[in-house]
mmCIF file of C-alpha atoms and ligand atoms in Angstrom:
data_model
loop_
_atom_site.group_PDB
_atom_site.id
_atom_site.type_symbol
_atom_site.label_atom_id
_atom_site.label_comp_id
_atom_site.label_asym_id
_atom_site.label_seq_id
_atom_site.Cartn_x
_atom_site.Cartn_y
_atom_site.Cartn_z
ATOM 1 C CA MET A 11 -1.803 2.003 7.499
ATOM 2 C CA PRO A 12 -0.738 3.336 4.057
ATOM 3 C CA VAL A 13 -2.084 6.773 3.173
ATOM 4 C CA GLU A 14 -4.680 6.807 0.360
ATOM 5 C CA LEU A 15 -3.624 9.273 -2.335
ATOM 6 C CA LEU A 16 -6.454 8.829 -4.866
ATOM 7 C CA GLY A 17 -8.844 11.753 -4.648
ATOM 8 C CA LYS A 18 -6.345 14.109 -3.007
ATOM 9 C CA SER A 19 -6.088 17.633 -4.402
ATOM 10 C CA ILE A 20 -2.763 19.237 -5.245
ATOM 11 C CA GLU A 21 -2.865 21.122 -1.921
ATOM 12 C CA GLU A 22 -3.508 17.920 0.010
ATOM 13 C CA LEU A 23 -0.639 16.210 -1.788
ATOM 14 C CA ARG A 24 1.645 19.146 -0.949
ATOM 15 C CA GLY A 25 0.736 18.690 2.704
ATOM 16 C CA TYR A 26 1.414 14.967 2.453
ATOM 17 C CA PHE A 27 4.810 15.459 0.795
ATOM 18 C CA ALA A 28 5.705 18.110 3.378
ATOM 19 C CA SER A 29 4.973 15.524 6.091
ATOM 20 C CA LEU A 30 7.470 13.223 4.359
ATOM 21 C CA GLY A 31 10.042 16.033 4.240
ATOM 22 C CA GLU A 32 9.838 16.101 0.436
ATOM 23 C CA ALA A 33 9.897 19.193 -1.789
ATOM 24 C CA PRO A 34 6.464 20.638 -2.689
ATOM 25 C CA TYR A 35 7.054 20.228 -6.438
ATOM 26 C CA ARG A 36 6.959 16.468 -5.932
ATOM 27 C CA ALA A 37 3.273 16.845 -5.153
ATOM 28 C CA LYS A 38 2.630 18.342 -8.575
ATOM 29 C CA GLN A 39 4.620 15.575 -10.224
ATOM 30 C CA LEU A 40 2.538 12.925 -8.507
ATOM 31 C CA TYR A 41 -0.724 14.807 -9.179
ATOM 32 C CA ARG A 42 0.059 14.940 -12.889
ATOM 33 C CA ALA A 43 1.164 11.311 -13.030
ATOM 34 C CA LEU A 44 -2.029 10.209 -11.289
ATOM 35 C CA TYR A 45 -4.729 12.298 -12.949
ATOM 36 C CA ALA A 46 -3.257 13.604 -16.234
ATOM 37 C CA GLU A 47 -1.156 10.592 -17.233
ATOM 38 C CA ARG A 48 -3.363 8.150 -15.323
ATOM 39 C CA ARG A 49 -0.543 6.052 -13.918
ATOM 40 C CA PHE A 50 -1.647 4.198 -10.840
ATOM 41 C CA ASP A 51 1.486 2.293 -9.924
ATOM 42 C CA PHE A 52 4.197 4.214 -8.080
ATOM 43 C CA ALA A 53 6.843 2.131 -9.893
ATOM 44 C CA ALA A 54 5.568 3.567 -13.216
ATOM 45 C CA MET A 55 5.909 7.183 -12.022
ATOM 46 C CA THR A 56 9.353 7.557 -13.483
ATOM 47 C CA ASN A 57 9.215 11.330 -13.052
ATOM 48 C CA LEU A 58 9.795 10.635 -9.325
ATOM 49 C CA PRO A 59 13.195 9.495 -7.997
ATOM 50 C CA ALA A 60 13.518 5.749 -7.351
ATOM 51 C CA ALA A 61 13.967 6.163 -3.603
ATOM 52 C CA LEU A 62 10.763 8.209 -3.326
ATOM 53 C CA ARG A 63 8.836 5.690 -5.431
ATOM 54 C CA GLU A 64 9.944 2.948 -3.068
ATOM 55 C CA ARG A 65 8.954 4.957 -0.055
ATOM 56 C CA LEU A 66 5.550 5.701 -1.520
ATOM 57 C CA SER A 67 5.024 2.026 -2.328
ATOM 58 C CA ALA A 68 5.580 1.258 1.345
ATOM 59 C CA GLU A 69 3.733 4.178 2.910
ATOM 60 C CA ALA A 70 0.982 5.181 0.481
ATOM 61 C CA ARG A 71 -1.424 3.606 -1.946
ATOM 62 C CA ILE A 72 -3.710 4.343 -4.883
ATOM 63 C CA SER A 73 -6.900 2.269 -4.528
ATOM 64 C CA LEU A 74 -8.989 2.311 -7.683
ATOM 65 C CA PRO A 75 -12.485 0.823 -7.567
ATOM 66 C CA VAL A 76 -12.215 -2.837 -8.602
ATOM 67 C CA VAL A 77 -14.282 -3.995 -11.569
ATOM 68 C CA ALA A 78 -16.316 -6.914 -10.242
ATOM 69 C CA ARG A 79 -18.400 -7.452 -13.383
ATOM 70 C CA ARG A 80 -18.623 -6.047 -16.892
ATOM 71 C CA PHE A 81 -21.792 -6.091 -18.979
ATOM 72 C CA LEU A 82 -21.177 -5.432 -22.662
ATOM 73 C CA SER A 83 -23.998 -4.011 -24.748
ATOM 74 C CA ALA A 84 -24.510 -4.589 -28.453
ATOM 75 C CA ASP A 85 -24.426 -0.788 -28.870
ATOM 76 C CA GLY A 86 -20.853 -0.639 -27.507
ATOM 77 C CA SER A 87 -21.633 0.661 -24.046
ATOM 78 C CA VAL A 88 -20.248 -1.142 -21.038
ATOM 79 C CA ARG A 89 -21.767 -1.237 -17.603
ATOM 80 C CA PHE A 90 -19.305 -1.821 -14.798
ATOM 81 C CA LEU A 91 -20.172 -3.167 -11.421
ATOM 82 C CA MET A 92 -17.389 -1.836 -9.207
ATOM 83 C CA ALA A 93 -16.470 -2.930 -5.718
ATOM 84 C CA LEU A 94 -15.290 -0.297 -3.272
ATOM 85 C CA ALA A 95 -12.863 -0.967 -0.469
ATOM 86 C CA ALA A 96 -14.433 -1.553 2.922
ATOM 87 C CA ASP A 97 -12.012 0.682 4.754
ATOM 88 C CA ALA A 98 -13.392 3.876 3.196
ATOM 89 C CA GLY A 99 -16.602 3.066 5.054
ATOM 90 C CA ARG A 100 -18.985 0.168 4.587
ATOM 91 C CA PRO A 101 -18.086 -2.136 1.671
ATOM 92 C CA ALA A 102 -20.237 -1.264 -1.295
ATOM 93 C CA GLN A 103 -20.829 -1.976 -4.946
ATOM 94 C CA ILE A 104 -21.618 0.807 -7.340
ATOM 95 C CA GLU A 105 -22.102 1.099 -11.066
ATOM 96 C CA ALA A 106 -20.519 3.163 -13.797
ATOM 97 C CA VAL A 107 -21.261 3.141 -17.513
ATOM 98 C CA PHE A 108 -18.941 3.819 -20.433
ATOM 99 C CA MET A 109 -20.708 4.905 -23.631
ATOM 100 C CA PRO A 110 -18.652 5.459 -26.798
ATOM 101 C CA ALA A 111 -20.133 7.387 -29.750
ATOM 102 C CA ASP A 112 -18.552 8.881 -32.874
ATOM 103 C CA GLY A 113 -15.314 10.422 -31.611
ATOM 104 C CA ARG A 114 -16.547 10.994 -28.108
ATOM 105 C CA GLN A 115 -17.222 9.008 -25.007
ATOM 106 C CA THR A 116 -19.500 9.519 -22.054
ATOM 107 C CA ILE A 117 -18.843 8.057 -18.637
ATOM 108 C CA CYS A 118 -21.700 7.919 -16.139
ATOM 109 C CA ILE A 119 -20.521 7.646 -12.532
ATOM 110 C CA SER A 120 -22.063 7.205 -9.085
ATOM 111 C CA THR A 121 -21.656 9.571 -6.140
ATOM 112 C CA GLN A 122 -23.228 7.485 -3.384
ATOM 113 C CA ALA A 123 -23.807 3.777 -2.871
ATOM 114 C CA GLY A 124 -27.590 3.584 -2.830
ATOM 115 C CA CYS A 125 -29.603 6.732 -2.264
ATOM 116 C CA ALA A 126 -31.881 8.202 0.382
ATOM 117 C CA VAL A 127 -33.981 10.384 -1.934
ATOM 118 C CA ASP A 128 -36.677 7.806 -2.730
ATOM 119 C CA CYS A 129 -37.790 8.700 -6.241
ATOM 120 C CA HIS A 130 -40.516 6.198 -6.988
ATOM 121 C CA PHE A 131 -39.381 5.363 -10.506
ATOM 122 C CA CYS A 132 -35.849 4.550 -9.356
ATOM 123 C CA LEU A 133 -34.519 1.194 -8.284
ATOM 124 C CA THR A 134 -31.516 2.691 -6.506
ATOM 125 C CA ALA A 135 -34.018 4.223 -4.113
ATOM 126 C CA GLN A 136 -34.946 0.735 -2.991
ATOM 127 C CA LEU A 137 -31.427 0.218 -1.689
ATOM 128 C CA GLY A 138 -31.664 3.192 0.652
ATOM 129 C CA LEU A 139 -28.433 5.050 1.321
ATOM 130 C CA ILE A 140 -25.613 2.577 1.907
ATOM 131 C CA ARG A 141 -22.909 5.204 2.164
ATOM 132 C CA ASN A 142 -21.374 8.302 0.645
ATOM 133 C CA LEU A 143 -18.444 7.807 -1.722
ATOM 134 C CA THR A 144 -15.095 9.497 -1.174
ATOM 135 C CA ALA A 145 -13.623 11.882 -3.771
ATOM 136 C CA GLY A 146 -11.187 9.122 -4.758
ATOM 137 C CA GLU A 147 -14.007 6.622 -5.266
ATOM 138 C CA ILE A 148 -15.886 9.115 -7.449
ATOM 139 C CA VAL A 149 -12.993 10.212 -9.668
ATOM 140 C CA GLY A 150 -11.685 6.621 -9.611
ATOM 141 C CA GLN A 151 -14.722 5.362 -11.560
ATOM 142 C CA ALA A 152 -13.871 7.673 -14.467
ATOM 143 C CA LEU A 153 -10.184 6.705 -14.294
ATOM 144 C CA VAL A 154 -11.038 2.987 -14.352
ATOM 145 C CA ALA A 155 -13.476 3.378 -17.256
ATOM 146 C CA LEU A 156 -10.823 5.258 -19.255
ATOM 147 C CA ALA A 157 -8.097 2.756 -18.367
ATOM 148 C CA GLU A 158 -10.355 -0.104 -19.483
ATOM 149 C CA HIS A 159 -10.754 1.505 -22.880
ATOM 150 C CA GLY A 160 -7.130 2.045 -23.845
ATOM 151 C CA GLU A 161 -7.272 3.751 -27.208
ATOM 152 C CA ALA A 162 -10.717 5.212 -26.621
ATOM 153 C CA ALA A 163 -9.189 7.208 -23.789
ATOM 154 C CA LEU A 164 -7.525 9.333 -26.462
ATOM 155 C CA ALA A 165 -10.814 10.369 -28.064
ATOM 156 C CA PRO A 166 -10.927 14.158 -28.133
ATOM 157 C CA ARG A 167 -14.121 14.568 -26.190
ATOM 158 C CA THR A 168 -14.727 12.894 -22.899
ATOM 159 C CA ASN A 169 -17.988 13.624 -21.110
ATOM 160 C CA VAL A 170 -18.557 12.719 -17.511
ATOM 161 C CA VAL A 171 -22.072 12.708 -16.106
ATOM 162 C CA LEU A 172 -22.760 12.386 -12.401
ATOM 163 C CA MET A 173 -26.002 10.507 -12.901
ATOM 164 C CA GLY A 174 -25.285 7.082 -11.489
ATOM 165 C CA GLN A 175 -26.318 5.938 -8.053
ATOM 166 C CA GLY A 176 -26.876 8.671 -5.506
ATOM 167 C CA GLU A 177 -27.815 12.330 -5.190
ATOM 168 C CA PRO A 178 -24.575 14.257 -5.818
ATOM 169 C CA LEU A 179 -25.663 17.348 -3.888
ATOM 170 C CA LEU A 180 -26.186 15.272 -0.742
ATOM 171 C CA ASN A 181 -22.497 14.260 -0.837
ATOM 172 C CA TYR A 182 -21.339 17.741 -1.702
ATOM 173 C CA GLU A 183 -17.708 18.032 -0.578
ATOM 174 C CA PRO A 184 -16.387 14.721 -1.979
ATOM 175 C CA VAL A 185 -18.322 15.295 -5.222
ATOM 176 C CA MET A 186 -16.853 18.759 -5.685
ATOM 177 C CA ALA A 187 -13.338 17.567 -4.770
ATOM 178 C CA ALA A 188 -13.669 14.928 -7.519
ATOM 179 C CA VAL A 189 -15.116 17.455 -9.985
ATOM 180 C CA ARG A 190 -12.231 19.887 -9.347
ATOM 181 C CA ILE A 191 -9.728 17.143 -10.236
ATOM 182 C CA MET A 192 -11.680 16.353 -13.419
ATOM 183 C CA LEU A 193 -11.849 20.000 -14.475
ATOM 184 C CA ASP A 194 -8.319 20.975 -13.475
ATOM 185 C CA ALA A 195 -6.030 21.619 -16.471
ATOM 186 C CA GLU A 196 -3.217 19.957 -14.495
ATOM 187 C CA GLY A 197 -5.504 17.077 -13.533
ATOM 188 C CA MET A 198 -7.830 15.170 -15.862
ATOM 189 C CA ALA A 199 -8.280 18.356 -17.903
ATOM 190 C CA ILE A 200 -11.886 17.727 -18.948
ATOM 191 C CA SER A 201 -13.732 20.837 -20.096
ATOM 192 C CA PRO A 202 -16.437 22.156 -17.726
ATOM 193 C CA ARG A 203 -18.736 21.931 -20.762
ATOM 194 C CA HIS A 204 -18.310 18.171 -20.620
ATOM 195 C CA VAL A 205 -18.985 17.406 -16.970
ATOM 196 C CA THR A 206 -22.626 17.407 -15.860
ATOM 197 C CA LEU A 207 -24.031 17.010 -12.378
ATOM 198 C CA SER A 208 -27.628 15.829 -12.216
ATOM 199 C CA THR A 209 -29.730 16.559 -9.157
ATOM 200 C CA SER A 210 -33.207 15.587 -8.023
ATOM 201 C CA GLY A 211 -33.610 19.234 -6.978
ATOM 202 C CA ILE A 212 -31.790 19.757 -3.683
ATOM 203 C CA VAL A 213 -32.250 23.533 -3.502
ATOM 204 C CA PRO A 214 -29.552 24.347 -0.862
ATOM 205 C CA GLY A 215 -27.080 22.283 -2.911
ATOM 206 C CA ILE A 216 -27.967 24.185 -6.095
ATOM 207 C CA GLU A 217 -27.446 27.466 -4.247
ATOM 208 C CA ARG A 218 -24.106 26.271 -2.947
ATOM 209 C CA LEU A 219 -23.045 25.151 -6.415
ATOM 210 C CA ALA A 220 -24.024 28.565 -7.786
ATOM 211 C CA ALA A 221 -21.348 30.149 -5.592
ATOM 212 C CA GLU A 222 -18.513 27.925 -6.879
ATOM 213 C CA THR A 223 -16.028 29.307 -9.359
ATOM 214 C CA VAL A 224 -15.120 25.843 -10.618
ATOM 215 C CA ARG A 225 -18.248 23.826 -11.269
ATOM 216 C CA PRO A 226 -19.802 21.359 -13.688
ATOM 217 C CA LYS A 227 -22.912 21.953 -15.766
ATOM 218 C CA LEU A 228 -26.171 21.467 -13.939
ATOM 219 C CA ALA A 229 -29.020 19.141 -14.869
ATOM 220 C CA ILE A 230 -32.262 18.901 -12.929
ATOM 221 C CA SER A 231 -34.368 15.781 -12.881
ATOM 222 C CA LEU A 232 -37.858 17.285 -13.299
ATOM 223 C CA ASN A 233 -40.179 14.416 -14.252
ATOM 224 C CA ALA A 234 -43.466 16.209 -13.512
ATOM 225 C CA SER A 235 -45.353 19.275 -14.618
ATOM 226 C CA ASN A 236 -46.911 20.324 -11.291
ATOM 227 C CA ASP A 237 -46.371 19.841 -7.563
ATOM 228 C CA GLU A 238 -49.067 17.236 -7.093
ATOM 229 C CA GLN A 239 -47.596 15.044 -9.789
ATOM 230 C CA ARG A 240 -44.026 15.600 -8.627
ATOM 231 C CA ASP A 241 -44.911 14.884 -4.989
ATOM 232 C CA ALA A 242 -46.235 11.537 -6.181
ATOM 233 C CA VAL A 243 -43.127 10.445 -8.113
ATOM 234 C CA MET A 244 -40.411 12.402 -6.274
ATOM 235 C CA PRO A 245 -41.257 12.920 -2.598
ATOM 236 C CA ILE A 246 -38.241 15.259 -2.329
ATOM 237 C CA ASN A 247 -40.605 17.760 -3.982
ATOM 238 C CA ARG A 248 -42.476 18.137 -0.683
ATOM 239 C CA LYS A 249 -39.287 19.501 0.828
ATOM 240 C CA TYR A 250 -38.241 21.583 -2.193
ATOM 241 C CA PRO A 251 -41.406 22.293 -4.227
ATOM 242 C CA LEU A 252 -41.324 23.404 -7.837
ATOM 243 C CA ALA A 253 -41.588 27.147 -7.107
ATOM 244 C CA GLN A 254 -38.566 26.986 -4.828
ATOM 245 C CA LEU A 255 -36.638 24.780 -7.251
ATOM 246 C CA LEU A 256 -37.347 26.983 -10.253
ATOM 247 C CA ASP A 257 -36.513 30.097 -8.255
ATOM 248 C CA ALA A 258 -33.086 28.594 -7.487
ATOM 249 C CA CYS A 259 -32.721 27.836 -11.212
ATOM 250 C CA GLN A 260 -33.675 31.395 -12.057
ATOM 251 C CA ARG A 261 -30.968 32.737 -9.748
ATOM 252 C CA TYR A 262 -28.353 30.240 -10.955
ATOM 253 C CA PRO A 263 -25.477 32.185 -12.569
ATOM 254 C CA LEU A 264 -25.091 30.559 -15.975
ATOM 255 C CA ARG A 265 -21.852 31.102 -17.857
ATOM 256 C CA THR A 266 -22.167 32.601 -21.354
ATOM 257 C CA TRP A 267 -21.959 29.208 -23.066
ATOM 258 C CA GLU A 268 -24.122 27.396 -20.567
ATOM 259 C CA SER A 269 -27.755 26.376 -20.250
ATOM 260 C CA LEU A 270 -29.626 24.314 -17.684
ATOM 261 C CA THR A 271 -30.816 20.862 -18.620
ATOM 262 C CA PHE A 272 -34.123 19.527 -17.370
ATOM 263 C CA GLU A 273 -34.463 15.778 -17.550
ATOM 264 C CA TYR A 274 -37.969 14.474 -17.911
ATOM 265 C CA VAL A 275 -38.636 10.759 -17.772
ATOM 266 C CA LEU A 276 -41.868 10.224 -19.699
ATOM 267 C CA LEU A 277 -43.976 7.776 -17.723
ATOM 268 C CA GLY A 278 -46.913 6.508 -19.768
ATOM 269 C CA GLY A 279 -50.218 7.791 -18.384
ATOM 270 C CA VAL A 280 -48.510 9.620 -15.515
ATOM 271 C CA ASN A 281 -46.767 12.727 -16.825
ATOM 272 C CA ASP A 282 -46.904 12.455 -20.617
ATOM 273 C CA ALA A 283 -50.128 14.283 -21.518
ATOM 274 C CA PRO A 284 -50.112 17.286 -23.885
ATOM 275 C CA GLU A 285 -51.201 19.519 -20.975
ATOM 276 C CA ASP A 286 -48.105 18.314 -19.067
ATOM 277 C CA ALA A 287 -45.964 19.479 -21.967
ATOM 278 C CA ARG A 288 -47.664 22.892 -21.926
ATOM 279 C CA ARG A 289 -47.124 23.209 -18.165
ATOM 280 C CA VAL A 290 -43.452 22.203 -18.511
ATOM 281 C CA ALA A 291 -43.044 24.844 -21.215
ATOM 282 C CA ARG A 292 -44.428 27.437 -18.795
ATOM 283 C CA LEU A 293 -42.163 26.251 -15.951
ATOM 284 C CA VAL A 294 -38.994 26.695 -17.985
ATOM 285 C CA ALA A 295 -40.180 29.662 -20.061
ATOM 286 C CA ASN A 296 -37.935 32.246 -18.414
ATOM 287 C CA LEU A 297 -34.872 30.061 -18.143
ATOM 288 C CA ARG A 298 -32.025 29.452 -20.547
ATOM 289 C CA ALA A 299 -32.735 25.754 -20.596
ATOM 290 C CA LYS A 300 -33.210 22.672 -22.669
ATOM 291 C CA VAL A 301 -35.337 19.640 -21.939
ATOM 292 C CA ASN A 302 -34.263 16.043 -22.418
ATOM 293 C CA LEU A 303 -37.192 13.662 -22.740
ATOM 294 C CA ILE A 304 -36.396 10.109 -21.702
ATOM 295 C CA PRO A 305 -39.143 7.631 -22.631
ATOM 296 C CA TRP A 306 -39.615 5.083 -19.863
ATOM 297 C CA ASN A 307 -38.592 1.539 -20.645
ATOM 298 C CA PRO A 308 -40.782 -1.008 -18.910
ATOM 299 C CA GLY A 309 -38.895 -3.003 -16.332
ATOM 300 C CA ALA A 310 -39.204 -4.032 -12.731
ATOM 301 C CA LEU A 311 -41.284 -1.009 -11.722
ATOM 302 C CA PRO A 312 -45.000 -0.536 -12.412
ATOM 303 C CA TYR A 313 -44.755 2.201 -15.024
ATOM 304 C CA ARG A 314 -45.413 1.889 -18.698
ATOM 305 C CA SER A 315 -43.822 3.240 -21.836
ATOM 306 C CA PRO A 316 -45.371 6.460 -23.194
ATOM 307 C CA GLY A 317 -45.344 5.158 -26.782
ATOM 308 C CA ALA A 318 -43.625 6.821 -29.727
ATOM 309 C CA ALA A 319 -46.570 8.995 -30.778
ATOM 310 C CA ARG A 320 -47.016 10.445 -27.297
ATOM 311 C CA VAL A 321 -43.278 11.176 -27.050
ATOM 312 C CA GLU A 322 -43.311 13.027 -30.358
ATOM 313 C CA GLU A 323 -46.439 14.973 -29.386
ATOM 314 C CA PHE A 324 -44.795 16.012 -26.118
ATOM 315 C CA ARG A 325 -41.580 17.023 -27.865
ATOM 316 C CA ARG A 326 -43.426 19.052 -30.445
ATOM 317 C CA ALA A 327 -45.549 20.843 -27.831
ATOM 318 C CA LEU A 328 -42.385 22.000 -26.052
ATOM 319 C CA ALA A 329 -40.520 22.835 -29.246
ATOM 320 C CA ASP A 330 -43.516 24.868 -30.477
ATOM 321 C CA LYS A 331 -43.155 27.000 -27.340
ATOM 322 C CA GLY A 332 -39.504 27.605 -28.229
ATOM 323 C CA VAL A 333 -38.025 25.186 -25.698
ATOM 324 C CA PRO A 334 -35.054 23.236 -27.122
ATOM 325 C CA THR A 335 -36.187 19.653 -26.572
ATOM 326 C CA PHE A 336 -34.425 16.398 -27.303
ATOM 327 C CA VAL A 337 -35.514 12.805 -27.012
ATOM 328 C CA ARG A 338 -32.844 10.645 -25.393
ATOM 329 C CA PHE A 339 -32.974 6.924 -25.477
ATOM 330 C CA SER A 340 -31.145 5.008 -22.797
ATOM 331 C CA ARG A 341 -28.044 3.250 -24.030
ATOM 332 C CA GLY A 342 -27.267 -0.391 -23.449
ATOM 333 C CA GLN A 343 -30.767 -1.584 -22.746
ATOM 334 C CA ASP A 344 -29.699 -5.164 -23.330
ATOM 335 C CA VAL A 345 -27.333 -4.982 -20.359
ATOM 336 C CA PHE A 346 -29.460 -2.685 -18.196
ATOM 337 C CA ALA A 347 -26.907 0.046 -18.797
ATOM 338 C CA ALA A 348 -29.089 3.090 -19.292
ATOM 339 C CA CYS A 349 -27.351 6.088 -17.882
ATOM 340 C CA GLY A 350 -29.439 7.060 -14.932
ATOM 341 C CA GLN A 351 -29.711 6.056 -11.406
ATOM 342 C CA LEU A 352 -28.520 2.505 -11.649
ATOM 343 C CA ALA A 353 -29.450 -0.061 -9.127
ATOM 344 C CA LEU A 354 -28.438 -3.507 -8.199
ATOM 345 C CA VAL A 355 -30.492 -5.906 -6.203
ATOM 346 C CA GLU A 356 -28.495 -8.567 -4.457
ATOM 347 C CA THR A 357 -30.337 -11.827 -4.250
ATOM 348 C CA SER A 358 -29.329 -15.019 -2.583
ATOM 349 C CA ALA A 359 -28.811 -16.412 -6.059
ATOM 350 C CA GLY A 360 -26.239 -13.727 -6.802
ATOM 351 C CA ALA A 361 -26.210 -10.245 -8.253
ATOM 352 C CA LEU A 362 -29.332 -9.492 -10.239
ATOM 353 C CA PRO A 363 -29.034 -6.365 -12.370
ATOM 354 C CA VAL A 364 -32.264 -4.464 -12.815
ATOM 355 C CA LEU A 365 -33.334 -1.574 -14.969
ATOM 356 C CA PRO A 366 -32.524 1.902 -13.715
ATOM 357 C CA SER A 367 -34.749 4.915 -13.603
ATOM 358 C CA HIS A 368 -33.824 7.888 -15.698
HETATM 359 S S1 SF4 B 235 -33.407 9.054 -9.135
HETATM 360 FE FE1 SF4 B 235 -31.435 9.720 -8.269
HETATM 361 S S2 SF4 B 235 -31.992 11.006 -6.526
HETATM 362 FE FE2 SF4 B 235 -33.808 9.792 -7.060
HETATM 363 S S3 SF4 B 235 -33.678 7.989 -5.740
HETATM 364 FE FE3 SF4 B 235 -32.713 7.464 -7.684
HETATM 365 S S4 SF4 B 235 -30.530 7.849 -7.353
HETATM 366 FE FE4 SF4 B 235 -31.655 8.923 -5.743
#
C-alpha cells in the first residue's frame, strides 16, 4: 500500500525519508514542493533526483480530495462538492467554498464529514457525524480550491476559514496538523491573521487551543443572548453554558493584533429582538471582540428572515454599546454556497444541495 504523504508535517516526512534511507533534507524539499509550490505530481518535483521521484511514484502518493461537482455563483464564488477516498475511513463527500473579492480570496473548508453537534439551524447536523477528516483531507481542500483558480492563487491575501461541515475542535489533532501546515512559512505560508477556526463553543477545545503557540484566529458561533435561548437552538450549550464559554473566552490569550469574533445568525422572531442585542452587548462587554451578524436566509429549515430593519436595529444597539458589529451576507446564495456549515442531503434522485446554517 503506497504511503499517503498529503497532510504530513516536516517531521513526519523526515521520518518517512529516513525509512527510505534518504537524506533528511529531501523531506524539506518535498514539503516545500507540496505545500509552498503546490505540486502534487512527483514527476513535477524536479528539485528531487529522478530516481527518488520514481521511487516515490511507486511507494507513496498524494491524494487530493476529488472535485465531484462545482456550483458557480453569479457573485463569483464557487461551491465544491469533494469526494474523499474511502481508505482514510468511510467514503464521504464534503464541501468547500472559494470566494474571491477585490484582491483577496476566502476559502471555507470542512473539518468533519457531517457533524455530531446538532445545532438546530444547521442542515449538516441532520447528517450526524459521518467521520473525522484527516489532516491531508483538511489542508487538501484549500490546495484544491487554489489549484482550481490558477491566477487567483497569486492574490496577495488568502483567507482560510474552518467553517464548513463539522466542529473543528472535536477533530482537534488533524485540524491543528492542517493549520500548522497552512501557517508554516515553509508550508502554505498563510498569515495567522488570515486563518480562522469557528467553533460552536467546545470549551475544553478552546482551552487547548489557548495553549498552542501556533494557532489560527478564533470565532465563536453564539447565536443566542441567554442560556434558555441557546439551549433551544444549540443543545451543546447544555454541556458548555454561556458562563463557562465566556469565561474560557475571557481567559483566551489574544495576541496584540487579535480579537475574538462572535458569529450571530439572526433568526427572525427567535433571537433578533432589541433586548437580545442589549444582552449580547453585556455578554461580550469585557472582551476584545467583534460581532458578525448573519441574517438568516429562509430555506429548508423552519426559521424566518429577521428583515432589514430588525438587522439594522440590532447592529445599532450593539454598536451604540461600543461593540464593533458587522452585518455579513452569505455569498453565493444562488448555488447554496453560503460559508457556514454546509450540508448535502443525498436523495435517491441524486445529490440535492440545501441551504447551510450560518
Ligand atoms: S453549526 Fe457547525 S457545529 Fe453546529 S451542527 Fe452545524 S456543523 Fe456542527
